[in-house]
Short mmCIF file of C-alpha atoms in Angstrom, two decimals:
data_model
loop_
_atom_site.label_atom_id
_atom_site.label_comp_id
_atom_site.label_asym_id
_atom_site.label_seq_id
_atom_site.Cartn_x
_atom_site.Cartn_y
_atom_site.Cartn_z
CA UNK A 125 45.94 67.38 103.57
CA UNK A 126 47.07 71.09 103.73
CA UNK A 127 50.79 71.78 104.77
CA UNK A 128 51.20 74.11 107.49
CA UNK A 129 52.37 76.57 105.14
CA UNK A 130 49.03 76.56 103.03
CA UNK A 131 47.31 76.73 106.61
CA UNK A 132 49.32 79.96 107.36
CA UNK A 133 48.52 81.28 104.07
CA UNK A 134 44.83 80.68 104.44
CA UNK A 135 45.06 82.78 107.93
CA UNK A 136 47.31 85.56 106.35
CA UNK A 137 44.42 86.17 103.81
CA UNK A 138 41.92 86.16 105.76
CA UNK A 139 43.84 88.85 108.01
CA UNK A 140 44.98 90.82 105.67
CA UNK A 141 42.42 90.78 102.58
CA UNK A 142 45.27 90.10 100.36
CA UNK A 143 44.84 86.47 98.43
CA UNK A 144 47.80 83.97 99.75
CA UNK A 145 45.85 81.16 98.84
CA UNK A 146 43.06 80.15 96.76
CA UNK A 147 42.12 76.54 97.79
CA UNK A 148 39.34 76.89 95.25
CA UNK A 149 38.24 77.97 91.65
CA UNK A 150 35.26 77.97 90.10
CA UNK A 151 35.51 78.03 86.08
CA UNK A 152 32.96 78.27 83.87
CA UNK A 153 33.87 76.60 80.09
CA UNK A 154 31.24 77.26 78.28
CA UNK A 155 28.54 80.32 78.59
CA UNK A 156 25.51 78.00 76.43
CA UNK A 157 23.70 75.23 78.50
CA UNK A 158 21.64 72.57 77.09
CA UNK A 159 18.64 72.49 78.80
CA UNK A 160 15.61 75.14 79.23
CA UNK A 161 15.03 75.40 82.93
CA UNK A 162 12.16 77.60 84.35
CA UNK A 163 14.14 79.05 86.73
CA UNK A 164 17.45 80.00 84.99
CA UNK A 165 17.78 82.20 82.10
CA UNK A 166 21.41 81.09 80.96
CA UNK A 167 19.90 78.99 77.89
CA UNK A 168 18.26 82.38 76.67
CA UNK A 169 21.95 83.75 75.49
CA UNK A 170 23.00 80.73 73.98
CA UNK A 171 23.21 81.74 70.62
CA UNK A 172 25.87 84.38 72.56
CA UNK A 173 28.32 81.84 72.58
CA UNK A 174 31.64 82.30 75.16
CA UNK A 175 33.65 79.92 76.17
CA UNK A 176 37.45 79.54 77.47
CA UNK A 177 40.16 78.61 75.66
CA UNK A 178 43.32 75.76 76.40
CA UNK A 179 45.47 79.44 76.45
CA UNK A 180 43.05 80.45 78.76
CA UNK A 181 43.23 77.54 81.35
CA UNK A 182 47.07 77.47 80.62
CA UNK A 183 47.16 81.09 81.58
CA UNK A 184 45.58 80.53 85.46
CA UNK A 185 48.34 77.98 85.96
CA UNK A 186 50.94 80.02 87.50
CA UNK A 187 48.44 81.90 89.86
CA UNK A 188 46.73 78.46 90.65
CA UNK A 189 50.05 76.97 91.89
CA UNK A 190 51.50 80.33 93.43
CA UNK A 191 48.38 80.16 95.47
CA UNK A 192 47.83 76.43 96.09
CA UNK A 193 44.44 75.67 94.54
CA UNK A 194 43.56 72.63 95.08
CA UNK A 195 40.47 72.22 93.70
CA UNK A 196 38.65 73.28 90.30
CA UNK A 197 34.79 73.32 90.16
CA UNK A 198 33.98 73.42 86.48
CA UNK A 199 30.40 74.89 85.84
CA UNK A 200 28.52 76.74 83.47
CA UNK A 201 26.38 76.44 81.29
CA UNK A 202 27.00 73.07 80.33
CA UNK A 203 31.02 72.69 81.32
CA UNK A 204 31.13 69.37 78.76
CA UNK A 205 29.57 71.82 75.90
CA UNK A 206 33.36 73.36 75.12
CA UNK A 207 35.04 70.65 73.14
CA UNK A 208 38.03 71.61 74.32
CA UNK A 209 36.52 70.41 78.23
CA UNK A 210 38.77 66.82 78.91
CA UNK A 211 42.07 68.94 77.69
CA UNK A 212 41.45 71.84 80.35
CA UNK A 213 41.28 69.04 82.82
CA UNK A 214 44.26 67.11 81.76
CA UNK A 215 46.41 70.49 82.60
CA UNK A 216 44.25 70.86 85.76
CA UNK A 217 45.34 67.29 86.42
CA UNK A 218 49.22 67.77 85.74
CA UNK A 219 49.28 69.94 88.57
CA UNK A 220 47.61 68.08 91.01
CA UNK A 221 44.50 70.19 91.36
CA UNK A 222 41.11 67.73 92.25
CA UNK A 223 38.42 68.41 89.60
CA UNK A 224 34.59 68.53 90.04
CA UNK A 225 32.23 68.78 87.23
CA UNK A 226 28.40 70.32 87.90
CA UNK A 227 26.22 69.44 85.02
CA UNK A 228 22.76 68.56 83.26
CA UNK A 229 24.06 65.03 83.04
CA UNK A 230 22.57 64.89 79.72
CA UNK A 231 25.63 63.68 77.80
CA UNK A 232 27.31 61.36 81.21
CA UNK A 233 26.85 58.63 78.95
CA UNK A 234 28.75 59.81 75.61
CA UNK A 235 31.74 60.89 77.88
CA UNK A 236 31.56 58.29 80.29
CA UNK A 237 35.50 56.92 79.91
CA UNK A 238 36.36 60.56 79.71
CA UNK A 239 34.52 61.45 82.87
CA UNK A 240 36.37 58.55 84.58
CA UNK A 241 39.91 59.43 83.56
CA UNK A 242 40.03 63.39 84.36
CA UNK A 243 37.17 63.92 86.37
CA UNK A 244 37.15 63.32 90.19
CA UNK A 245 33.65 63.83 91.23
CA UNK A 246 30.04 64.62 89.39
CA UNK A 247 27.55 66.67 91.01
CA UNK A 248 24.31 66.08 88.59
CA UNK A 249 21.32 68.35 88.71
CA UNK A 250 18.43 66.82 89.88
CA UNK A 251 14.83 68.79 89.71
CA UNK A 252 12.44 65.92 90.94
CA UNK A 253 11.26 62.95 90.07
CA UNK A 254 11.19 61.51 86.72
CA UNK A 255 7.91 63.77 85.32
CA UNK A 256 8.71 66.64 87.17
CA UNK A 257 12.31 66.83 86.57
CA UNK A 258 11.82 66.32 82.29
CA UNK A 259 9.17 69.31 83.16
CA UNK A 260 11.26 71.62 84.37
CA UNK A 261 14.30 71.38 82.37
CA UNK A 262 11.73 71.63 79.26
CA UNK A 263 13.87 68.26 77.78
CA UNK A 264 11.76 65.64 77.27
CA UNK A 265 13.99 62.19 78.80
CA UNK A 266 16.47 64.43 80.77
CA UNK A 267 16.05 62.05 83.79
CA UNK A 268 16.16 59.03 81.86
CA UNK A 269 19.61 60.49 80.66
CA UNK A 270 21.25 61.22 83.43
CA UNK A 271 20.52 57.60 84.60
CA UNK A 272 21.81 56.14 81.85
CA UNK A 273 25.33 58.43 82.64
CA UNK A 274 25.49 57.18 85.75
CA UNK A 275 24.79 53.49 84.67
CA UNK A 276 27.24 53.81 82.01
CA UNK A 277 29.77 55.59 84.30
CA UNK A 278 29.25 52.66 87.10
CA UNK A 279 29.65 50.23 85.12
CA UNK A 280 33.08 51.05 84.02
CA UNK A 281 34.13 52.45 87.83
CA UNK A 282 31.76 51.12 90.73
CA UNK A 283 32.64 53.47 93.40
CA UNK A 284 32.99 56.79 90.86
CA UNK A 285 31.77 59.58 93.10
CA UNK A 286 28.21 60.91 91.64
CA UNK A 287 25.76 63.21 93.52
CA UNK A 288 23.16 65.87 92.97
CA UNK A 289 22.10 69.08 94.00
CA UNK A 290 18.31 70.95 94.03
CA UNK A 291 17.07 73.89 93.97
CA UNK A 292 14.10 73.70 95.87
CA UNK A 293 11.47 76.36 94.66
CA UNK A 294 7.71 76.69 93.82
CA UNK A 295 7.62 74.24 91.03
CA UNK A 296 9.34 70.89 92.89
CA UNK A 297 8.81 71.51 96.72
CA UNK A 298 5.64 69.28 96.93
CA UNK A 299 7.70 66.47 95.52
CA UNK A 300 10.76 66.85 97.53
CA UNK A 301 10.90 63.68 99.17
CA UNK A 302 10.38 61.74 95.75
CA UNK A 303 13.30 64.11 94.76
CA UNK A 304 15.34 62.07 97.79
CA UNK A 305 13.78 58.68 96.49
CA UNK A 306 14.93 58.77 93.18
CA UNK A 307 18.47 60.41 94.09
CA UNK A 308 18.61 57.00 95.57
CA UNK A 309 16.60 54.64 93.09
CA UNK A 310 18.79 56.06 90.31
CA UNK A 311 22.27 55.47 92.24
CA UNK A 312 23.22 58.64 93.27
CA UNK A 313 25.96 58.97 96.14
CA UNK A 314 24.31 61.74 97.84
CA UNK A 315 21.94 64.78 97.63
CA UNK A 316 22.12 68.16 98.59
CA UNK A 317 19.26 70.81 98.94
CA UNK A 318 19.38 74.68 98.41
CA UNK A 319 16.63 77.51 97.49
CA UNK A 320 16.42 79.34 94.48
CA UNK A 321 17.55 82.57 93.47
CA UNK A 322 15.75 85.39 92.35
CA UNK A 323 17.26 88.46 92.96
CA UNK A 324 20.22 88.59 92.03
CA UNK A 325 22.05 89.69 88.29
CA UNK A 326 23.47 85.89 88.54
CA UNK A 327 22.53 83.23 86.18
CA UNK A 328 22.34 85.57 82.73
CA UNK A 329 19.63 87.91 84.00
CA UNK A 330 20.31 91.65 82.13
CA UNK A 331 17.73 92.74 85.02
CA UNK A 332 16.93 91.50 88.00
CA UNK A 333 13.37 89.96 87.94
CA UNK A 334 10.56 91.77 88.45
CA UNK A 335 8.04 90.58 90.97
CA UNK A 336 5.97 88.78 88.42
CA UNK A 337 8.92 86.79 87.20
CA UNK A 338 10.01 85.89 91.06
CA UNK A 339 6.57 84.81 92.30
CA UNK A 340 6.92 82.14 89.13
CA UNK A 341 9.25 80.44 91.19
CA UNK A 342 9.54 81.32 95.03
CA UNK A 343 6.90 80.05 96.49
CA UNK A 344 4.20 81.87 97.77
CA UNK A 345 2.96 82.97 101.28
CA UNK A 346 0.20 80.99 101.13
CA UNK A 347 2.23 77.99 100.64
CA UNK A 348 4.45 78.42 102.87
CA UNK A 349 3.33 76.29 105.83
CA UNK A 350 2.92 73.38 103.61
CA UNK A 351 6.51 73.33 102.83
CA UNK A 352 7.18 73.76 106.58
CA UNK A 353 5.23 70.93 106.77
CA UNK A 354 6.86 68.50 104.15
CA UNK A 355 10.12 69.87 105.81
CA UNK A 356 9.40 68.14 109.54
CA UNK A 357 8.41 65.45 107.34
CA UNK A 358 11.52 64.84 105.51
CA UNK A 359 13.78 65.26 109.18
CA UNK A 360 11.17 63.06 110.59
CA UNK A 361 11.47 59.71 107.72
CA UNK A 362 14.53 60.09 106.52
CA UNK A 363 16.46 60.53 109.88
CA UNK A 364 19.41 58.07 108.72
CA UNK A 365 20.08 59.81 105.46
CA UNK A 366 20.45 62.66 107.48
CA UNK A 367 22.87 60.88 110.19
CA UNK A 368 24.55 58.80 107.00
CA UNK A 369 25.41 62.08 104.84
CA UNK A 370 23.36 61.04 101.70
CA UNK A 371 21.41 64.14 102.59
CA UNK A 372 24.60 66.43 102.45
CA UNK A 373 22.97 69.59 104.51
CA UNK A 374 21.57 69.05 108.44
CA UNK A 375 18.41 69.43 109.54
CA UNK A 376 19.19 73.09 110.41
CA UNK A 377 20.52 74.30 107.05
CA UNK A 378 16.93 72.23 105.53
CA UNK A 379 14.90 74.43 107.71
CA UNK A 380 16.31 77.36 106.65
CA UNK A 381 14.89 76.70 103.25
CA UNK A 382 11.85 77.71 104.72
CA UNK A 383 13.35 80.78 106.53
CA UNK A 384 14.70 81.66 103.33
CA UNK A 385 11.53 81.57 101.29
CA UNK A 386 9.74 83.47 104.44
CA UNK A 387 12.65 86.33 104.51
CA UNK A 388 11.31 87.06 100.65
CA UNK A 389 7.80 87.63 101.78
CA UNK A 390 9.06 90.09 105.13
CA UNK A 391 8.40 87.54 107.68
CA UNK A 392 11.74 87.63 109.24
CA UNK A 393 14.85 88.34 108.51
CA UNK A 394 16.88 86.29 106.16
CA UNK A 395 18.47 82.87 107.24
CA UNK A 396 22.42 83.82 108.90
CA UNK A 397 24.87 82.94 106.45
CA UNK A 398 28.46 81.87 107.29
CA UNK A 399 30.63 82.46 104.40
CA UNK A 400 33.70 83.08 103.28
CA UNK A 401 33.65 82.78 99.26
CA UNK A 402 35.73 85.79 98.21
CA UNK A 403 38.71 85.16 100.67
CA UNK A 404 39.24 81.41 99.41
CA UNK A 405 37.33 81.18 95.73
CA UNK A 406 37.22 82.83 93.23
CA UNK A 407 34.83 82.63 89.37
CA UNK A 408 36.27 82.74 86.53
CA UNK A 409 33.16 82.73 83.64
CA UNK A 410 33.13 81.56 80.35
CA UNK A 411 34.42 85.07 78.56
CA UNK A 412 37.05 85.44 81.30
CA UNK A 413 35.14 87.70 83.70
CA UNK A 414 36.79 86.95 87.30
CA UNK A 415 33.95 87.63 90.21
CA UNK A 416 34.84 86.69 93.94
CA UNK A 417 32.02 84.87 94.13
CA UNK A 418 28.48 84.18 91.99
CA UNK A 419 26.84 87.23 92.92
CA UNK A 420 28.88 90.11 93.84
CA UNK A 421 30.18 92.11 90.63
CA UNK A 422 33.19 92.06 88.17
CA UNK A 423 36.57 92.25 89.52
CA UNK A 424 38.38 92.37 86.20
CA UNK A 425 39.10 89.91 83.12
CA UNK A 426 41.97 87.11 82.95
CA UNK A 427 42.27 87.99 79.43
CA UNK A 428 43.10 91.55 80.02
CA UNK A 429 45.42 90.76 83.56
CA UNK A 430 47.07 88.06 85.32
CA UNK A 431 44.68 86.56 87.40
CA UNK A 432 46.68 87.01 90.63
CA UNK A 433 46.96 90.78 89.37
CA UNK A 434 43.15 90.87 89.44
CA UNK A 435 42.50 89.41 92.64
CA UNK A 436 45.20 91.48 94.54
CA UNK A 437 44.28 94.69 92.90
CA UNK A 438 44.13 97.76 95.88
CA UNK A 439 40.32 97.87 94.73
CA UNK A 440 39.52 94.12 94.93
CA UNK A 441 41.52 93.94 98.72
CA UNK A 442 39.50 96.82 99.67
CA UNK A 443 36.33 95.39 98.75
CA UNK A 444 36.87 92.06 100.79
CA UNK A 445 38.05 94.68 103.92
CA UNK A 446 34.64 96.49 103.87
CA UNK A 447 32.40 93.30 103.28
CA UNK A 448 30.43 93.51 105.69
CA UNK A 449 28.13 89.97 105.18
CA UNK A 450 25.59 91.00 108.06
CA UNK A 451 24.45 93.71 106.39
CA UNK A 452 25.00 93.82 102.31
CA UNK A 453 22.47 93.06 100.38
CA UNK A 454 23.52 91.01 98.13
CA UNK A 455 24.88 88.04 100.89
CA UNK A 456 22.05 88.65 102.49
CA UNK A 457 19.81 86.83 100.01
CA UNK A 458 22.51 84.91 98.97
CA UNK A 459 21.32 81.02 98.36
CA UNK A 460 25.25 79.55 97.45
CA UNK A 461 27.54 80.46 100.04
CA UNK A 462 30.81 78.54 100.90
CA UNK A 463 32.50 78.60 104.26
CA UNK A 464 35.82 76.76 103.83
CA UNK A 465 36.72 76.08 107.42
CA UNK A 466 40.96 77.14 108.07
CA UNK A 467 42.07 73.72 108.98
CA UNK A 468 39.85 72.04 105.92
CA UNK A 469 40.93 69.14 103.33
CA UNK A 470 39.59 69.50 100.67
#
């Protein structure tokens, strides 16, 4: 529950431009991942290894609880890679802040009591069904171990909060709804849906890719009223996942899935997007680089100012004054936006 003085904060931010309050943070531990996917090129730098440090994480504190975060996303890469991962959470955990790990779920099972004590949520990623899922992470039993994590992390805590998320894209789209059956046959909590990205400099790409590398994953014209079609088939059979909130997006945002994949082709214009990522969040990636959001560019480096500094900086406050998210580019064809609502708990 927020106070009234973190509500007034929120509003004063988004007013001014100036960061009050930073209900969330999104830190990346560790720059290598440990799968191959298709349509990421983070594994390709692994042997580039950058990671935070415990003076690192120790460092964000003050700014964290000047600004009342209240909840740490920890990404990546593979966030459970850094060996230093369950130690950045017990600080994270000293001051109250709510922690969510996003991973590959490949190694749930090795840190299941771990997970458990510092953890408050898992968000898995899920590619498809069993075959299709091992296929496009390139690891051969990647499903199999992410059901074993969750087994392993059940069995110890019944109710532990675990979900998953999908990019939807050229290579899994015919199996969606298998992707919603086995979210479900494997115990999941929840799924949620989103389209992939290939535009933008995000996710380790030098370049953005060319049109040969994009049409390898966004799917084509010519397929594009089939996935219409297995769209109005998923809102159609599985209306009470929908109503329940183990399907964590509505019908609407599903649809625009379509709209999105559509926009890339010039058939209309992309899907609206209501956002506001750089006035409450903030990324903080595994060499220290501080973004306000996935996509948009550098706004400095925690190990070279305070992260507060950074954030407040006359250039950064004048950047989130002349966002204007109708019309740049790069929210535009944005596929992870967050819109924290003012009166939110988080």
């Amino acid at each position: 529950m927020q106070s009234p003085l973190q509500i007034y904060k929120r509003y004063r931010t988004l007013q001014t431009h100036k960061i009050s309050a930073l209900p969330i943070v999104i830190l990346m531990p560790h720059s290598a991942c440990n799968c191959r996917c298709v349509m990421c090129d983070i594994w390709k730098d692994n042997k580039n290894l950058k990671q935070l440090a415990e003076e690192d994480i120790k460092g964000l504190m003050t700014t964290l609880k000047k600004f009342g975060t209240q909840q740490v996303l920890m990404s990546g890469g593979e966030a459970l890679l850094n060996t230093n991962f369950f130690k950045f959470c017990e600080i994270l955990n000293e001051q109250g802040i709510y922690v969510t790990l996003l991973s590959t779920g490949l190694t749930l099972k090795k840190n299941a009591e771990l997970i458990i004590k510092y953890v408050h949520d898992v968000i898995v990623s899920l590619d498809g069904d069993e075959p299709t899922h091992d296929a496009i992470r390139n690891i051969p039993g990647a499903f199999a171990k992410i059901k074993e994590g969750i087994t392993a992390i059940r069995s110890l805590t019944p109710n532990y909060p675990i979900t998953s998320r999908t990019v939807i894209h050229r290579l899994n789209y015919k199996v969606w709804p298998k992707i919603i059956d086995a979210a479900k046959n494997i115990g999941l909590d929840g799924v949620s849906f989103l389209p992939a990205d290939v535009s933008s400099h995000a996710f380790n790409r030098e370049m953005p890719w060319d049109f040969s590398r994009q049409s390898e994953i966004m799917i084509s014209r010519e397929e594009l009223p089939e996935l219409l079609e297995i769209i109005d088939r998923i809102i159609s059979h599985y209306k009470e996942d929908f109503a329940n909130g183990f399907i964590a997006e509505s019908t609407e945002k599903i649809r625009k899935i379509y709209t999105y994949y559509s926009a890339l082709w010039g058939m209309n214009d992309f899907p609206y997007k209501k956002c506001n990522a750089p006035w409450v969040s903030t990324v903080i990636e595994a060499d220290g680089t501080v973004r306000p959001c996935f996509f948009h560019k550098a706004m400095g480096n925690i190990r070279d100012n305070e992260l507060g500094d950074i954030l407040n900086s006359k250039e950064n406050i004048l950047f989130r004054k002349g966002l204007d998210m109708a019309n740049d580019e790069t929210c535009k064809k944005c596929v992870c936006y967050l819109h924290l609502a003012l009166l939110s708990n988080l």
